[in-house]
PDB file of C-alpha atoms in Angstrom:
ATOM      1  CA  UNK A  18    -213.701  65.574  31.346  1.00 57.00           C
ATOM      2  CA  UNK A  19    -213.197  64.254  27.701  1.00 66.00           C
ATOM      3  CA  UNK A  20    -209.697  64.430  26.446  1.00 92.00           C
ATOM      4  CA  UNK A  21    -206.151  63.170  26.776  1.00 96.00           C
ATOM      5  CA  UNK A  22    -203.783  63.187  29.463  1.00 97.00           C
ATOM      6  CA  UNK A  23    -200.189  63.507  29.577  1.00 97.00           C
ATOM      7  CA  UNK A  24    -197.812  63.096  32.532  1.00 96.00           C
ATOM      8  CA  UNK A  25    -196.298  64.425  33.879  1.00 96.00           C
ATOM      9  CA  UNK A  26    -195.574  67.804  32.524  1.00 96.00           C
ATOM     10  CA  UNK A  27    -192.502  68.112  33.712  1.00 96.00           C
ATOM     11  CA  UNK A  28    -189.522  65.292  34.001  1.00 94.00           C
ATOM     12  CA  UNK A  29    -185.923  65.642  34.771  1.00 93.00           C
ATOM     13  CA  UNK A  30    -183.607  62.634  34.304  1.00 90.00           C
ATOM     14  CA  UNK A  31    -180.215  61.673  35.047  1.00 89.00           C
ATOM     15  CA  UNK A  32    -178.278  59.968  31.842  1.00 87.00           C
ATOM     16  CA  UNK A  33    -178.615  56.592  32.131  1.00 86.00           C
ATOM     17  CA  UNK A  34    -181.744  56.227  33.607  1.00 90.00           C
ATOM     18  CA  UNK A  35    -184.777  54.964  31.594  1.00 93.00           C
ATOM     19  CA  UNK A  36    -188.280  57.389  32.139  1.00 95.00           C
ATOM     20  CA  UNK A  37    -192.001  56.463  30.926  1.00 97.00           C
ATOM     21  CA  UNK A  38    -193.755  59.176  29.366  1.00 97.00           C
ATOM     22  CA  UNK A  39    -197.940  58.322  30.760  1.00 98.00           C
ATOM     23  CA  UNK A  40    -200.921  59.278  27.955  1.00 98.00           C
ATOM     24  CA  UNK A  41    -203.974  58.180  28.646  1.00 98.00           C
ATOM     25  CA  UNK A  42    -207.243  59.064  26.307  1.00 97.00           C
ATOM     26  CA  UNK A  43    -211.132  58.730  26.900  1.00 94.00           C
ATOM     27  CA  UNK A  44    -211.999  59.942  23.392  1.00 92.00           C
ATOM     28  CA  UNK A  45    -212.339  56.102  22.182  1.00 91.00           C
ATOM     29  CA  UNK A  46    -210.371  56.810  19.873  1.00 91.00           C
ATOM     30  CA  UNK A  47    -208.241  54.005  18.245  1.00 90.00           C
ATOM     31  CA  UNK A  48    -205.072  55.547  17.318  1.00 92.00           C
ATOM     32  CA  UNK A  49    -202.454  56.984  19.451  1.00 95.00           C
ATOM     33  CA  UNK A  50    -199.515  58.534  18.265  1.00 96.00           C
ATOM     34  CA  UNK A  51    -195.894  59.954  20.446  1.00 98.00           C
ATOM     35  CA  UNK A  52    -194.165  62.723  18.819  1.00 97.00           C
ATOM     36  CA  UNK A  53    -191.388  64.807  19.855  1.00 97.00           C
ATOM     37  CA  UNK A  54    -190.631  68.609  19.424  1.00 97.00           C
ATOM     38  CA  UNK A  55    -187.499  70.249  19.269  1.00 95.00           C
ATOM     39  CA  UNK A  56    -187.263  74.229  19.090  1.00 90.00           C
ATOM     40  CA  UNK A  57    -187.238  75.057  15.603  1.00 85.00           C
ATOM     41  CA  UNK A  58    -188.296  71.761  14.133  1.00 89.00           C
ATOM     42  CA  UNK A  59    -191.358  70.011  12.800  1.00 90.00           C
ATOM     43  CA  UNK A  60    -193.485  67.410  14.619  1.00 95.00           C
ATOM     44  CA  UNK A  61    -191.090  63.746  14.324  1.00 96.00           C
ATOM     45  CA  UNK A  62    -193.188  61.144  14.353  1.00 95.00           C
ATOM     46  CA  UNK A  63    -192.027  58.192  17.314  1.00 97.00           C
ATOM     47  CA  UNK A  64    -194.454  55.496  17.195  1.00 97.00           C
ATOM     48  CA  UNK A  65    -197.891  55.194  16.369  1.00 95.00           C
ATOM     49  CA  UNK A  66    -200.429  52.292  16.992  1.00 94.00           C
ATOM     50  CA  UNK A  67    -203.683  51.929  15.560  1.00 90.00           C
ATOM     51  CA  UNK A  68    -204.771  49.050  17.165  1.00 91.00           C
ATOM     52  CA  UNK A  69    -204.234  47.370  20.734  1.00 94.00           C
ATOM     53  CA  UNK A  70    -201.564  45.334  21.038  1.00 95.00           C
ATOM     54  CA  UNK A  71    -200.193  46.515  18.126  1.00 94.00           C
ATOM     55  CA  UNK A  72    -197.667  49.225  17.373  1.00 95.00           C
ATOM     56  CA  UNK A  73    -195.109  50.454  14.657  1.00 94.00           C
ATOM     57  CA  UNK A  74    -191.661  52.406  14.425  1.00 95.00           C
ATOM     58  CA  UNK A  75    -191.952  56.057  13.608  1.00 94.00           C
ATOM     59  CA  UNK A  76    -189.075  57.987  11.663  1.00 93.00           C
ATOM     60  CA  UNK A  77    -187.323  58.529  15.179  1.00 96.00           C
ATOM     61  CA  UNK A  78    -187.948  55.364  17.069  1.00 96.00           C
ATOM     62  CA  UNK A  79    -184.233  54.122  18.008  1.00 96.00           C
ATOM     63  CA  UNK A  80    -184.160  54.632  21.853  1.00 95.00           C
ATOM     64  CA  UNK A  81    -187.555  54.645  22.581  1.00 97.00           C
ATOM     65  CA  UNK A  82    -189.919  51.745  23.190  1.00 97.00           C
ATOM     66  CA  UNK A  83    -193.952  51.547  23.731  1.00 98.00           C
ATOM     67  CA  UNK A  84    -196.934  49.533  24.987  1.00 97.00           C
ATOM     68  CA  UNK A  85    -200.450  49.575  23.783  1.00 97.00           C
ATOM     69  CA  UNK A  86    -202.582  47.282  26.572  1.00 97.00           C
ATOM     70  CA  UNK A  87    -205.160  48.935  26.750  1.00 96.00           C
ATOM     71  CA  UNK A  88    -207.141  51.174  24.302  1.00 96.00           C
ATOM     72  CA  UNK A  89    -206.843  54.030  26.410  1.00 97.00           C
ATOM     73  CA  UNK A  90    -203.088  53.627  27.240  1.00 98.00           C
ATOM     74  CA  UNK A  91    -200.080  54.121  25.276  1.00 98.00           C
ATOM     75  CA  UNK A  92    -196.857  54.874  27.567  1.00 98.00           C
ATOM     76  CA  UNK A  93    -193.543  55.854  25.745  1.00 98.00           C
ATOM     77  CA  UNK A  94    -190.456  54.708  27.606  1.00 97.00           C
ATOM     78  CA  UNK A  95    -187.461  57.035  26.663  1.00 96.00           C
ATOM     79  CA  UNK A  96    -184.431  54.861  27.354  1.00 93.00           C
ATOM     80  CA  UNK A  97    -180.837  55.465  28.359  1.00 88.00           C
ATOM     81  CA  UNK A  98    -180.203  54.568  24.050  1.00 86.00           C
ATOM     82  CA  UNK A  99    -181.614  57.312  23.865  1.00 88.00           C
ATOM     83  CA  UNK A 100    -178.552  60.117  23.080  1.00 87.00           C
ATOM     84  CA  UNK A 101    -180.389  63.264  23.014  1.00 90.00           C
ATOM     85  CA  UNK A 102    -182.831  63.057  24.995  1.00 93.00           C
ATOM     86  CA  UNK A 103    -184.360  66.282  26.435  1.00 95.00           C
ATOM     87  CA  UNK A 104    -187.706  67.399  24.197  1.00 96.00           C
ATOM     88  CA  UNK A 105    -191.004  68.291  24.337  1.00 97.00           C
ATOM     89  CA  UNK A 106    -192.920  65.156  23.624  1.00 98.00           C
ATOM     90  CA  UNK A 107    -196.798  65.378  22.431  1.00 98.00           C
ATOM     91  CA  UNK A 108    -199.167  62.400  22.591  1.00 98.00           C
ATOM     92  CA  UNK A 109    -202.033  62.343  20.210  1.00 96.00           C
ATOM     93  CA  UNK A 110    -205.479  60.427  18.898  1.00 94.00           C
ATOM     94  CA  UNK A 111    -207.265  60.044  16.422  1.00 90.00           C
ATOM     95  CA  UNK A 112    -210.593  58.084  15.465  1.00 81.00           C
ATOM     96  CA  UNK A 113    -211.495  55.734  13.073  1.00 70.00           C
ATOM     97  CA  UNK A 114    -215.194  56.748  11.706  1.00 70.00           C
ATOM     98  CA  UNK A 115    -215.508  57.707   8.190  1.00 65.00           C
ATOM     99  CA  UNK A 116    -215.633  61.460   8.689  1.00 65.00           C
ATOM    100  CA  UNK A 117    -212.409  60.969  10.821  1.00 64.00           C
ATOM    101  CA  UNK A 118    -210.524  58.919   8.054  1.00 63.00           C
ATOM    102  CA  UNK A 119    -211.102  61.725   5.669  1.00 64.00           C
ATOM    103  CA  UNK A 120    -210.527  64.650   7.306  1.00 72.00           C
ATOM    104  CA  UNK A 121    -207.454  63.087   9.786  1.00 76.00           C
ATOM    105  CA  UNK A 122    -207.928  65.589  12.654  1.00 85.00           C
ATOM    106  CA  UNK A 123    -204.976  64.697  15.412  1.00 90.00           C
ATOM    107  CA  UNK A 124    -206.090  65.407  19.418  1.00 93.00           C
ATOM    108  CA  UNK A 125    -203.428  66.254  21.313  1.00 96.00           C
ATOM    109  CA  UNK A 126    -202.480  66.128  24.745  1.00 97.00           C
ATOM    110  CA  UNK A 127    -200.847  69.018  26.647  1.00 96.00           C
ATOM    111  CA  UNK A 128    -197.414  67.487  26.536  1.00 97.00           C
ATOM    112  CA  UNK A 129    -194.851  66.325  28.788  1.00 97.00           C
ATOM    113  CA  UNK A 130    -191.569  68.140  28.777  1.00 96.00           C
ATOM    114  CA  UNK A 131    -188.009  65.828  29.164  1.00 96.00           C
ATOM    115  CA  UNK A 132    -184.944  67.372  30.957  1.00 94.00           C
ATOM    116  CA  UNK A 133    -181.900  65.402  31.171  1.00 90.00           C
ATOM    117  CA  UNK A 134    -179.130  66.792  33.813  1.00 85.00           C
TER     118      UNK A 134
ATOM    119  CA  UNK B  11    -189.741  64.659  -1.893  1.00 81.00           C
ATOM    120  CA  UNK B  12    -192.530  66.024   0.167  1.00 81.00           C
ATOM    121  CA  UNK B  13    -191.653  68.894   2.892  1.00 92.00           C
ATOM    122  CA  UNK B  14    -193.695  71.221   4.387  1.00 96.00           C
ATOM    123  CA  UNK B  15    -192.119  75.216   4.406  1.00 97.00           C
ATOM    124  CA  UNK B  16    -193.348  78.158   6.733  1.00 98.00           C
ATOM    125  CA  UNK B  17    -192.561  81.050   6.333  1.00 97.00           C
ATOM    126  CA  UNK B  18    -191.552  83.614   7.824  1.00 97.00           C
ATOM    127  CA  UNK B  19    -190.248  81.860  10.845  1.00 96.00           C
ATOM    128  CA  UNK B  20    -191.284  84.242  13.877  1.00 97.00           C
ATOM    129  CA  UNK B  21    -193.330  87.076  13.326  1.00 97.00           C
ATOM    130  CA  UNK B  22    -194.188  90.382  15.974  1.00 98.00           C
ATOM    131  CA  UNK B  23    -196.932  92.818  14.894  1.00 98.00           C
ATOM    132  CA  UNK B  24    -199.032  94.936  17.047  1.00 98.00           C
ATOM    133  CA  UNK B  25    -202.593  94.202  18.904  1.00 98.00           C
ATOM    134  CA  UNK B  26    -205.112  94.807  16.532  1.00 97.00           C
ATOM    135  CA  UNK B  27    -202.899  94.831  13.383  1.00 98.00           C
ATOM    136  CA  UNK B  28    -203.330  91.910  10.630  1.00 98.00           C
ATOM    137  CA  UNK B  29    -200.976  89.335   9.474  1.00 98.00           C
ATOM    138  CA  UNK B  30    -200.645  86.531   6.921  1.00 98.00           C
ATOM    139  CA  UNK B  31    -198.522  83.166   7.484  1.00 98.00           C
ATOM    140  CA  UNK B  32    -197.939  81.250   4.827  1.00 98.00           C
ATOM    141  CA  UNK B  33    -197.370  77.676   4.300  1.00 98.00           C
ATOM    142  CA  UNK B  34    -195.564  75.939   0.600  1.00 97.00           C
ATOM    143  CA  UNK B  35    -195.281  72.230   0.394  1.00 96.00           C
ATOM    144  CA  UNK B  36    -193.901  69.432  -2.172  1.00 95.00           C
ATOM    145  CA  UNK B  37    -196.343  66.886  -0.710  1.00 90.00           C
ATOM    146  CA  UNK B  38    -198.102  64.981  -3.623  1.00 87.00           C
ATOM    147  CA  UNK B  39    -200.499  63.632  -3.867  1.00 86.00           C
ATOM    148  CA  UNK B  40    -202.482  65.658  -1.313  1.00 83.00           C
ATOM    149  CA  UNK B  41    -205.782  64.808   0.789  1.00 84.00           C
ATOM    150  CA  UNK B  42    -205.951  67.715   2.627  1.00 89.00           C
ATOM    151  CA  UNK B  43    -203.791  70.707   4.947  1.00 93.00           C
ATOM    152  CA  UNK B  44    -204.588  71.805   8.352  1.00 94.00           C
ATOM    153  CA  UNK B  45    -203.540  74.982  10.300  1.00 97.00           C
ATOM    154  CA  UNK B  46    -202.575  74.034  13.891  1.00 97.00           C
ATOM    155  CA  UNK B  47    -202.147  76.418  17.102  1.00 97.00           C
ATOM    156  CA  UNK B  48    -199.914  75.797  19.728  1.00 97.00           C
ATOM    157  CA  UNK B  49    -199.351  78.028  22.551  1.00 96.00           C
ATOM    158  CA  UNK B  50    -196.195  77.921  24.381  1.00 94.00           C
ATOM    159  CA  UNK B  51    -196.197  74.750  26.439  1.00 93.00           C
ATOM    160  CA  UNK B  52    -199.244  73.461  25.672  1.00 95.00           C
ATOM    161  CA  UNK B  53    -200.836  70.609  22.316  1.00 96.00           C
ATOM    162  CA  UNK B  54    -201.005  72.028  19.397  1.00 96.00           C
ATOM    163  CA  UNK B  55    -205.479  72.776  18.723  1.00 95.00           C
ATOM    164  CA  UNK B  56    -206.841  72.718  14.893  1.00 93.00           C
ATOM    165  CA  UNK B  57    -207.897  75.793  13.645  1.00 94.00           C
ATOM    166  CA  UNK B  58    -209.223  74.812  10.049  1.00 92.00           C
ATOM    167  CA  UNK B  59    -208.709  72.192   7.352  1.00 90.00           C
ATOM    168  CA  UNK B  60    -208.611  72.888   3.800  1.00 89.00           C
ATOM    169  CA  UNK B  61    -209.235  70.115   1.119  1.00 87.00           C
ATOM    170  CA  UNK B  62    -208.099  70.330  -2.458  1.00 82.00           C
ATOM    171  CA  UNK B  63    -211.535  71.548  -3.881  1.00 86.00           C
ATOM    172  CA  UNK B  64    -211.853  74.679  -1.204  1.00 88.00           C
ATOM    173  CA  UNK B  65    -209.971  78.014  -1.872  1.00 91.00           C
ATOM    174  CA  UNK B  66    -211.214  79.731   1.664  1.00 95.00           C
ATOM    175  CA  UNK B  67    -212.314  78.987   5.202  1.00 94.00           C
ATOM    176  CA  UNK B  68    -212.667  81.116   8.084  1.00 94.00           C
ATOM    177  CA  UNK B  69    -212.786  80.185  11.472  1.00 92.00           C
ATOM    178  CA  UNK B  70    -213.451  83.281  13.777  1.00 95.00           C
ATOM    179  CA  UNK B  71    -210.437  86.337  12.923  1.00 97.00           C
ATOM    180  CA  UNK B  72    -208.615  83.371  11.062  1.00 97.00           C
ATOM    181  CA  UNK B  73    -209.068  82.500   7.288  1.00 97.00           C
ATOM    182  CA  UNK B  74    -207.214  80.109   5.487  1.00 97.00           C
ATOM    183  CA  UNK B  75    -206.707  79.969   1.881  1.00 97.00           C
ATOM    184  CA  UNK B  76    -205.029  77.505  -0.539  1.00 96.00           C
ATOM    185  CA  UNK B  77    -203.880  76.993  -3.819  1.00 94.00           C
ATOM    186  CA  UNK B  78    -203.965  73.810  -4.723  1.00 90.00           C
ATOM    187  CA  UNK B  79    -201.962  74.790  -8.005  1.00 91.00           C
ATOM    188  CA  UNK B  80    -199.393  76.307  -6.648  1.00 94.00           C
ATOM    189  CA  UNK B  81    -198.898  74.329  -3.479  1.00 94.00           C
ATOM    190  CA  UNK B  82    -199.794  77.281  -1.867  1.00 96.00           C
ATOM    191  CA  UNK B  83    -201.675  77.940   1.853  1.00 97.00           C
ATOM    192  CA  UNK B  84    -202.178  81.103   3.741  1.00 98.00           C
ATOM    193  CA  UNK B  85    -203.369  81.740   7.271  1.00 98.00           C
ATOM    194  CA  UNK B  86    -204.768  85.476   7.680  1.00 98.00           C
ATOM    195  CA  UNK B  87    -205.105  86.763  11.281  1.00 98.00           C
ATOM    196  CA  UNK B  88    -207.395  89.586  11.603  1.00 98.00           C
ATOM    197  CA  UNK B  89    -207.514  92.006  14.162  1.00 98.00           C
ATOM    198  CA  UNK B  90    -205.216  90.253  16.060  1.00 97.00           C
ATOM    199  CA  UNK B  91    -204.917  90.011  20.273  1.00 97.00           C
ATOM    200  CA  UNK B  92    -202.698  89.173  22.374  1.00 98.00           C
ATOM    201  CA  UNK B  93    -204.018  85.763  22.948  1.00 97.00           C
ATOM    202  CA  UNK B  94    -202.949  85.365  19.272  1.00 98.00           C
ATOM    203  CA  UNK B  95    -199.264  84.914  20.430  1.00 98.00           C
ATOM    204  CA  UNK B  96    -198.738  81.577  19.505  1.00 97.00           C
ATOM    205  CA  UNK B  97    -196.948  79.179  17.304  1.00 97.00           C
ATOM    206  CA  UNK B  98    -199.039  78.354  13.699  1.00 98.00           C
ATOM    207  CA  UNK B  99    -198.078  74.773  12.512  1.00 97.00           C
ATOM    208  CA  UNK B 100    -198.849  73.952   8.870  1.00 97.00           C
ATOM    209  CA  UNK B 101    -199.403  70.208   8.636  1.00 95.00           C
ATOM    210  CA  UNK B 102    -200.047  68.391   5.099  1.00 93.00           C
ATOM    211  CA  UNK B 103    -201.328  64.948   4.497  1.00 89.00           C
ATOM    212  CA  UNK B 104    -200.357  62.481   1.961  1.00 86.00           C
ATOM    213  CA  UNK B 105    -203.414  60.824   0.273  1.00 79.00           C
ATOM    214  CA  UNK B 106    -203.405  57.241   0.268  1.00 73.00           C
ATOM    215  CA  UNK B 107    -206.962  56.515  -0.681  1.00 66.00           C
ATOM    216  CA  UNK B 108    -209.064  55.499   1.486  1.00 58.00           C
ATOM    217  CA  UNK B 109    -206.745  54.969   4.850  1.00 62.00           C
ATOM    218  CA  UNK B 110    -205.054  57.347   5.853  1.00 67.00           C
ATOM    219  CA  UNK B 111    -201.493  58.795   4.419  1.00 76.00           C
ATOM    220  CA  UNK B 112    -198.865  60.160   6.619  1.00 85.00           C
ATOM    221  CA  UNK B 113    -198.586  63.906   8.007  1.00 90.00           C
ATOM    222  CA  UNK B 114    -195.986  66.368   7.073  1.00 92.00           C
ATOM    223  CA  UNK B 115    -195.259  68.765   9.752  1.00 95.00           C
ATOM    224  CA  UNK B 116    -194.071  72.224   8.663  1.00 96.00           C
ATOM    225  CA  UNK B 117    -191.404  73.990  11.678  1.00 96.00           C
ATOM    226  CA  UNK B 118    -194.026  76.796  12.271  1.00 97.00           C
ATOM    227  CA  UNK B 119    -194.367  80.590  12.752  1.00 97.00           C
ATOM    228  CA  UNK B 120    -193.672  81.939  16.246  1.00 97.00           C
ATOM    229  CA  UNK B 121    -196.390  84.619  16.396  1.00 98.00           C
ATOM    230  CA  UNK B 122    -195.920  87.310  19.244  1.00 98.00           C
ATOM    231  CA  UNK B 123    -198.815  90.269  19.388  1.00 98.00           C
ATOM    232  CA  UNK B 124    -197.974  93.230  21.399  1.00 97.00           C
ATOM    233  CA  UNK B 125    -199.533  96.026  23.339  1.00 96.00           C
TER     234      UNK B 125
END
């Protein structure tokens, strides 16, 4: 079953506790991108990495840290810096070919939704 | 400064009516826009891409249109059902040659079809 995977859906935090967001991808793609959604608001871009073991600061990045391992892998950690937590937050891929490059086509996973009590 | 402006910003017609979104943006230079549907709690899917040299696409009941002129992109929903009911996400991207500029994310149309 080709795609990406978020999880989990659902989340609920206490302040002050650091959560990892989990997206994995078999689409072999090389770049991965977090983003977070807030009701009536655009896509804000986290962090995005385009190669393993590499990774760079989105426009929103202060309170949130990631890890790219493996290819498939790129977990967002949502820390207690974090002040307003509670979002929708998207993960997303996309490949590298030439037809890719041009056209820019982001996959996206289902989501995984952040609740802080 | 580039933005990204959808309009209106919810939207309720009637199963089997028509409807057009539209989409204005500042981003310059362009490489190409893409219509995006999300339904509630779920990724947002692509539903077409336009690039600056196409006026028209359709995919299915849907059919894009821009003006590359004006800054100017439609989404036309025909016949619509209820599985319509979504959110429509405009997203422009900055052209950088031949890697790949950043996305501009418009705040979307909340589209709900009725009975």
């Amino acid at each position: 079953d080709g795609g990406i995977t978020q999880s989990p859906k659902y989340l609920f935090r206490k302040e002050g506790q650091n959560v990892t967001l989990s997206c994995e991808q078999n689409l072999n793609h090389d770049a991965m991108y977090w983003y977070r959604q807030d009701p009536g608001q655009g896509l804000r871009l986290i962090y995005y990495s385009q190669i393993v073991n590499d990774f760079q600061k989105g426009d929103i990045a202060e309170g949130y840290s990631v890890s790219r391992e493996k290819k498939e892998s790129f977990p967002l950690t949502v820390t207690s810096a974090q002040k307003n937590p509670t979002a929708f937050y998207l993960c997303a891929t996309q490949g590298w070919g030439r037809v890719e490059i041009r056209t820019g086509e982001l996959f996206f996973g289902e989501g995984s939704r952040l609740t802080v009590l | 400064k580039n933005q990204v402006e959808q309009s209106p910003q919810s939207l309720i017609i009637l199963e089997g009516k028509n409807c057009t979104l539209q989409c204005n943006y500042t981003v310059s230079p362009f490489s190409n826009l893409r219509w995006y549907k999300q339904d509630t709690g779920r990724g947002p899917v692509s539903l077409t891409i336009m690039t600056f040299s196409e006026n028209t696409k359709s995919n299915g009941r849907y059919t894009a249109t821009l003006d590359a002129d004006t800054k100017q992109s439609s989404l036309h929903i025909t016949a619509s059902q209820l599985s319509d009911s979504a959110s429509y996400i405009c997203v422009v991207r900055y052209d950088r040659g031949s890697t790949l500029g950043r996305l501009y994310f418009g705040r979307g149309t909340q589209l709900t079809v009725w009975p």
